[in-house]
Structure formats: C-alpha cells, structure tokens
Amino acid sequence: MSYDYSGYGASTGKPSEFNTYYDIEAVYNCLRSDYGIKQEELILYGQSVGSGPTLHMASRLKRLRGVVLHSAILSGIRVLYPVKMTLWFDIFKNIDKIRHVNSKVLVIHGTKDHIVDLSHGKRLWELAKEKYDPLWVKGGGHCNLETYPEYIKHLRKFINAMEKLSLTNPPPKQLTNEPSVTETKHSRCLRFRKR
C-alpha cells in the first residue's frame, strides 16, 4: 500500500515530522484492522524523507519482515550540513533510530545523488543491526533509481529472501501490545476514491 503524507499529493493537512508519524501509524493500523495483515507480513519501504517515518515505525515494530531504505537521509540537518552529532532540533533522526530496527534492512542509494549524498545510505547501512546486501546504483541520482535494471533485480531478490527467512526463522515475540507511535489511536482506515 502506498499513501501521501499530510499536506502532500492528494492528502489534506499540514506537512510536519509528527504528522508523517501519525500518517504511517494510521496506514499500519488500517492494514492491521481492516485487512488483517500482521507486522511480520510487512516490508516497510521509505524513500528520501519517507525514510524518517519508515524508520520511526520500524524501530517500534519488532516483528517486521523487512525494511527498504531508498535514497534515505541520516537526519534533516545532515542533508544540509555535515554535522557530527544529533542536534535536539533536528528532524527525522534516522541515524539514531536505525539502531533499534530488528529486521533485515536493505539500503538502496545512487552514487550520483546530488540531493542526499551517498554517505547517508552507507552510514545507515553500517549502523543497521540486521544488514542485507546494499545496492549502490552506479550513476544513479535521487529520483531515478527505479529506471536502473539492477534496482528491480535486487529488490526482487530481497523480497524473495524475506519470504524464505520468515518461513525458516519465526519472528521474535513482541512483549507488549502493538505500540502507538503518536500515542493516538486511529480507528478509521483512509478510503481512496476515483475523481
């Protein structure tokens, strides 16, 4: 399932870091309650800024099948400045959250990404507890990785590996109930309609 964050695309509301967390939780709760999908059946996929809510959610769901980070950021400030430490006012602190992700992580990044430097993807991959072979797309930019044949090939390989992994290695038990990322419970699934 894909969706637009608040304030993006066809979605109403204001774009903010908190709202992206609220949005991903709403989608997750919809998948769980309306479609009966368990977290161990999910692979979360975050691209660019979308890596923020993806890692935020993945750091809280301990039985996810996998995570894909596509042109991901270390943090908001680090996209603009080469800071060494996490600042209190920074947004999307992926550099801190990746350490709490228990599922396999595939990192995909272009070597010619002029928006988010390749070093972001490499560092996230280094910090992941459960690494999957990364894909550094030679000559790839920020918004065109899907056009490279190796992208689909590697993504398919990852998905196939995650399907086999879940059959051979049962996911760890999560001791508490499904956590609420935003401390707000969502009772309604977003409905999509044609215009």
mmCIF file of N, CA and C in Angstrom, residues 22-94:
data_model
loop_
_atom_site.group_PDB
_atom_site.id
_atom_site.type_symbol
_atom_site.label_atom_id
_atom_site.label_comp_id
_atom_site.label_asym_id
_atom_site.label_seq_id
_atom_site.Cartn_x
_atom_site.Cartn_y
_atom_site.Cartn_z
ATOM 1 N N TYR A 22 2.176 10.140 12.426
ATOM 2 C CA TYR A 22 0.732 9.917 12.578
ATOM 3 C C TYR A 22 0.194 9.192 11.345
ATOM 4 N N ASP A 23 0.623 9.632 10.172
ATOM 5 C CA ASP A 23 0.145 9.056 8.918
ATOM 6 C C ASP A 23 0.563 7.594 8.762
ATOM 7 N N ILE A 24 1.832 7.291 9.032
ATOM 8 C CA ILE A 24 2.284 5.906 8.856
ATOM 9 C C ILE A 24 1.613 4.994 9.874
ATOM 10 N N GLU A 25 1.348 5.523 11.058
ATOM 11 C CA GLU A 25 0.638 4.717 12.050
ATOM 12 C C GLU A 25 -0.799 4.459 11.601
ATOM 13 N N ALA A 26 -1.437 5.461 11.023
ATOM 14 C CA ALA A 26 -2.807 5.283 10.527
ATOM 15 C C ALA A 26 -2.850 4.215 9.436
ATOM 16 N N VAL A 27 -1.882 4.235 8.539
ATOM 17 C CA VAL A 27 -1.829 3.233 7.471
ATOM 18 C C VAL A 27 -1.576 1.850 8.065
ATOM 19 N N TYR A 28 -0.642 1.762 9.007
ATOM 20 C CA TYR A 28 -0.351 0.475 9.642
ATOM 21 C C TYR A 28 -1.593 -0.071 10.358
ATOM 22 N N ASN A 29 -2.266 0.784 11.102
ATOM 23 C CA ASN A 29 -3.471 0.345 11.814
ATOM 24 C C ASN A 29 -4.575 -0.072 10.848
ATOM 25 N N CYS A 30 -4.670 0.608 9.717
ATOM 26 C CA CYS A 30 -5.633 0.232 8.679
ATOM 27 C C CYS A 30 -5.306 -1.157 8.135
ATOM 28 N N LEU A 31 -4.050 -1.393 7.819
ATOM 29 C CA LEU A 31 -3.642 -2.700 7.302
ATOM 30 C C LEU A 31 -3.944 -3.802 8.317
ATOM 31 N N ARG A 32 -3.712 -3.502 9.581
ATOM 32 C CA ARG A 32 -3.950 -4.471 10.654
ATOM 33 C C ARG A 32 -5.434 -4.740 10.863
ATOM 34 N N SER A 33 -6.195 -3.663 11.066
ATOM 35 C CA SER A 33 -7.598 -3.838 11.453
ATOM 36 C C SER A 33 -8.519 -4.144 10.271
ATOM 37 N N ASP A 34 -8.338 -3.475 9.161
ATOM 38 C CA ASP A 34 -9.258 -3.656 8.034
ATOM 39 C C ASP A 34 -8.863 -4.796 7.095
ATOM 40 N N TYR A 35 -7.565 -5.094 7.029
ATOM 41 C CA TYR A 35 -7.100 -6.115 6.098
ATOM 42 C C TYR A 35 -6.503 -7.340 6.789
ATOM 43 N N GLY A 36 -6.385 -7.300 8.112
ATOM 44 C CA GLY A 36 -5.876 -8.446 8.861
ATOM 45 C C GLY A 36 -4.421 -8.773 8.613
ATOM 46 N N ILE A 37 -3.635 -7.776 8.233
ATOM 47 C CA ILE A 37 -2.222 -8.004 7.944
ATOM 48 C C ILE A 37 -1.409 -7.845 9.223
ATOM 49 N N LYS A 38 -0.554 -8.830 9.474
ATOM 50 C CA LYS A 38 0.304 -8.808 10.663
ATOM 51 C C LYS A 38 1.622 -8.134 10.314
ATOM 52 N N GLN A 39 2.279 -7.586 11.338
ATOM 53 C CA GLN A 39 3.535 -6.881 11.061
ATOM 54 C C GLN A 39 4.595 -7.801 10.469
ATOM 55 N N GLU A 40 4.582 -9.082 10.825
ATOM 56 C CA GLU A 40 5.589 -9.990 10.266
ATOM 57 C C GLU A 40 5.352 -10.285 8.783
ATOM 58 N N GLU A 41 4.259 -9.786 8.237
ATOM 59 C CA GLU A 41 3.983 -9.919 6.808
ATOM 60 C C GLU A 41 4.363 -8.650 6.040
ATOM 61 N N LEU A 42 4.842 -7.642 6.741
ATOM 62 C CA LEU A 42 5.101 -6.333 6.129
ATOM 63 C C LEU A 42 6.578 -6.076 5.863
ATOM 64 N N ILE A 43 6.819 -5.461 4.724
ATOM 65 C CA ILE A 43 8.116 -4.859 4.433
ATOM 66 C C ILE A 43 7.839 -3.372 4.285
ATOM 67 N N LEU A 44 8.434 -2.572 5.151
ATOM 68 C CA LEU A 44 8.268 -1.115 5.062
ATOM 69 C C LEU A 44 9.276 -0.568 4.061
ATOM 70 N N TYR A 45 8.841 0.415 3.273
ATOM 71 C CA TYR A 45 9.681 0.997 2.232
ATOM 72 C C TYR A 45 9.624 2.508 2.385
ATOM 73 N N GLY A 46 10.770 3.125 2.607
ATOM 74 C CA GLY A 46 10.826 4.574 2.737
ATOM 75 C C GLY A 46 11.830 5.171 1.772
ATOM 76 N N GLN A 47 11.386 6.185 1.038
ATOM 77 C CA GLN A 47 12.256 6.848 0.072
ATOM 78 C C GLN A 47 12.498 8.282 0.502
ATOM 79 N N SER A 48 13.759 8.697 0.521
ATOM 80 C CA SER A 48 14.158 10.062 0.844
ATOM 81 C C SER A 48 13.620 10.464 2.216
ATOM 82 N N VAL A 49 12.816 11.512 2.297
ATOM 83 C CA VAL A 49 12.233 11.940 3.576
ATOM 84 C C VAL A 49 11.339 10.835 4.142
ATOM 85 N N GLY A 50 10.765 10.019 3.271
ATOM 86 C CA GLY A 50 9.937 8.902 3.722
ATOM 87 C C GLY A 50 10.686 7.884 4.554
ATOM 88 N N SER A 51 12.018 7.949 4.519
ATOM 89 C CA SER A 51 12.803 7.058 5.378
ATOM 90 C C SER A 51 12.613 7.415 6.849
ATOM 91 N N GLY A 52 12.237 8.670 7.135
ATOM 92 C CA GLY A 52 12.013 9.092 8.519
ATOM 93 C C GLY A 52 10.871 8.347 9.181
ATOM 94 N N PRO A 53 9.645 8.451 8.650
ATOM 95 C CA PRO A 53 8.553 7.696 9.255
ATOM 96 C C PRO A 53 8.748 6.183 9.156
ATOM 97 N N THR A 54 9.386 5.722 8.093
ATOM 98 C CA THR A 54 9.630 4.284 7.954
ATOM 99 C C THR A 54 10.504 3.776 9.091
ATOM 100 N N LEU A 55 11.610 4.461 9.373
ATOM 101 C CA LEU A 55 12.485 4.016 10.459
ATOM 102 C C LEU A 55 11.859 4.253 11.822
ATOM 103 N N HIS A 56 11.075 5.308 11.944
ATOM 104 C CA HIS A 56 10.381 5.562 13.210
ATOM 105 C C HIS A 56 9.467 4.378 13.532
ATOM 106 N N MET A 57 8.703 3.934 12.544
ATOM 107 C CA MET A 57 7.788 2.809 12.742
ATOM 108 C C MET A 57 8.558 1.504 12.917
ATOM 109 N N ALA A 58 9.564 1.287 12.080
ATOM 110 C CA ALA A 58 10.342 0.043 12.141
ATOM 111 C C ALA A 58 11.067 -0.109 13.474
ATOM 112 N N SER A 59 11.453 0.998 14.087
ATOM 113 C CA SER A 59 12.149 0.924 15.375
ATOM 114 C C SER A 59 11.201 0.506 16.495
ATOM 115 N N ARG A 60 9.907 0.584 16.259
ATOM 116 C CA ARG A 60 8.909 0.229 17.271
ATOM 117 C C ARG A 60 8.242 -1.126 17.027
ATOM 118 N N LEU A 61 8.258 -1.578 15.799
ATOM 119 C CA LEU A 61 7.636 -2.867 15.465
ATOM 120 C C LEU A 61 8.737 -3.917 15.359
ATOM 121 N N LYS A 62 8.792 -4.799 16.307
ATOM 122 C CA LYS A 62 9.920 -5.732 16.427
ATOM 123 C C LYS A 62 9.791 -6.985 15.571
ATOM 124 N N ARG A 63 8.651 -7.185 14.915
ATOM 125 C CA ARG A 63 8.457 -8.406 14.132
ATOM 126 C C ARG A 63 8.275 -8.136 12.636
ATOM 127 N N LEU A 64 8.688 -6.981 12.174
ATOM 128 C CA LEU A 64 8.575 -6.686 10.739
ATOM 129 C C LEU A 64 9.372 -7.693 9.929
ATOM 130 N N ARG A 65 8.896 -7.948 8.733
ATOM 131 C CA ARG A 65 9.629 -8.863 7.860
ATOM 132 C C ARG A 65 10.887 -8.198 7.303
ATOM 133 N N GLY A 66 10.821 -6.897 6.986
ATOM 134 C CA GLY A 66 11.990 -6.220 6.443
ATOM 135 C C GLY A 66 11.750 -4.735 6.253
ATOM 136 N N VAL A 67 12.837 -4.034 5.929
ATOM 137 C CA VAL A 67 12.801 -2.585 5.708
ATOM 138 C C VAL A 67 13.659 -2.272 4.487
ATOM 139 N N VAL A 68 13.139 -1.414 3.612
ATOM 140 C CA VAL A 68 13.904 -0.926 2.465
ATOM 141 C C VAL A 68 14.058 0.578 2.623
ATOM 142 N N LEU A 69 15.302 1.050 2.556
ATOM 143 C CA LEU A 69 15.608 2.482 2.623
ATOM 144 C C LEU A 69 16.172 2.905 1.274
ATOM 145 N N HIS A 70 15.445 3.749 0.581
ATOM 146 C CA HIS A 70 15.763 4.169 -0.786
ATOM 147 C C HIS A 70 16.151 5.647 -0.745
ATOM 148 N N SER A 71 17.386 5.965 -1.065
ATOM 149 C CA SER A 71 17.885 7.351 -1.026
ATOM 150 C C SER A 71 17.582 7.996 0.329
ATOM 151 N N ALA A 72 17.840 7.253 1.382
ATOM 152 C CA ALA A 72 17.469 7.667 2.740
ATOM 153 C C ALA A 72 18.397 8.741 3.303
ATOM 154 N N ILE A 73 17.859 9.465 4.292
ATOM 155 C CA ILE A 73 18.615 10.532 4.957
ATOM 156 C C ILE A 73 19.045 10.073 6.345
ATOM 157 N N LEU A 74 20.196 10.570 6.804
ATOM 158 C CA LEU A 74 20.628 10.336 8.185
ATOM 159 C C LEU A 74 19.781 11.154 9.143
ATOM 160 N N SER A 75 19.515 12.396 8.764
ATOM 161 C CA SER A 75 18.629 13.303 9.510
ATOM 162 C C SER A 75 18.411 14.531 8.633
ATOM 163 N N GLY A 76 17.442 15.343 9.018
ATOM 164 C CA GLY A 76 17.141 16.534 8.232
ATOM 165 C C GLY A 76 18.311 17.499 8.131
ATOM 166 N N ILE A 77 18.918 17.809 9.261
ATOM 167 C CA ILE A 77 20.044 18.754 9.276
ATOM 168 C C ILE A 77 21.230 18.208 8.489
ATOM 169 N N ARG A 78 21.470 16.922 8.589
ATOM 170 C CA ARG A 78 22.634 16.324 7.918
ATOM 171 C C ARG A 78 22.533 16.375 6.392
ATOM 172 N N VAL A 79 21.334 16.557 5.855
ATOM 173 C CA VAL A 79 21.202 16.737 4.407
ATOM 174 C C VAL A 79 21.832 18.068 4.004
ATOM 175 N N LEU A 80 21.713 19.066 4.882
ATOM 176 C CA LEU A 80 22.203 20.412 4.584
ATOM 177 C C LEU A 80 23.619 20.675 5.069
ATOM 178 N N TYR A 81 23.968 20.111 6.243
ATOM 179 C CA TYR A 81 25.264 20.391 6.872
ATOM 180 C C TYR A 81 25.913 19.098 7.351
ATOM 181 N N PRO A 82 27.230 19.000 7.250
ATOM 182 C CA PRO A 82 27.918 17.778 7.687
ATOM 183 C C PRO A 82 28.177 17.754 9.203
ATOM 184 N N VAL A 83 27.116 17.811 9.999
ATOM 185 C CA VAL A 83 27.280 17.813 11.458
ATOM 186 C C VAL A 83 27.609 16.402 11.937
ATOM 187 N N LYS A 84 28.352 16.325 13.035
ATOM 188 C CA LYS A 84 28.790 15.035 13.576
ATOM 189 C C LYS A 84 27.865 14.497 14.656
ATOM 190 N N MET A 85 27.101 15.382 15.307
ATOM 191 C CA MET A 85 26.230 14.921 16.389
ATOM 192 C C MET A 85 24.781 15.282 16.080
ATOM 193 N N THR A 86 23.888 14.561 16.728
ATOM 194 C CA THR A 86 22.465 14.824 16.527
ATOM 195 C C THR A 86 22.056 16.019 17.372
ATOM 196 N N LEU A 87 21.515 17.013 16.730
ATOM 197 C CA LEU A 87 21.083 18.229 17.419
ATOM 198 C C LEU A 87 19.644 18.061 17.890
ATOM 199 N N TRP A 88 19.313 18.662 19.017
ATOM 200 C CA TRP A 88 17.990 18.473 19.626
ATOM 201 C C TRP A 88 16.857 18.909 18.708
ATOM 202 N N PHE A 89 17.097 19.892 17.863
ATOM 203 C CA PHE A 89 16.035 20.424 17.000
ATOM 204 C C PHE A 89 16.002 19.764 15.623
ATOM 205 N N ASP A 90 16.849 18.786 15.404
ATOM 206 C CA ASP A 90 16.892 18.096 14.118
ATOM 207 C C ASP A 90 15.594 17.306 13.908
ATOM 208 N N ILE A 91 15.293 17.010 12.662
ATOM 209 C CA ILE A 91 14.107 16.202 12.349
ATOM 210 C C ILE A 91 14.539 14.907 11.666
ATOM 211 N N PHE A 92 13.668 13.911 11.743
ATOM 212 C CA PHE A 92 13.926 12.605 11.148
ATOM 213 C C PHE A 92 15.314 12.089 11.534
ATOM 214 N N LYS A 93 15.485 11.817 12.797
ATOM 215 C CA LYS A 93 16.783 11.388 13.345
ATOM 216 C C LYS A 93 17.019 9.905 13.053
ATOM 217 N N ASN A 94 17.099 9.586 11.785
ATOM 218 C CA ASN A 94 17.275 8.202 11.343
ATOM 219 C C ASN A 94 18.564 7.589 11.860
#
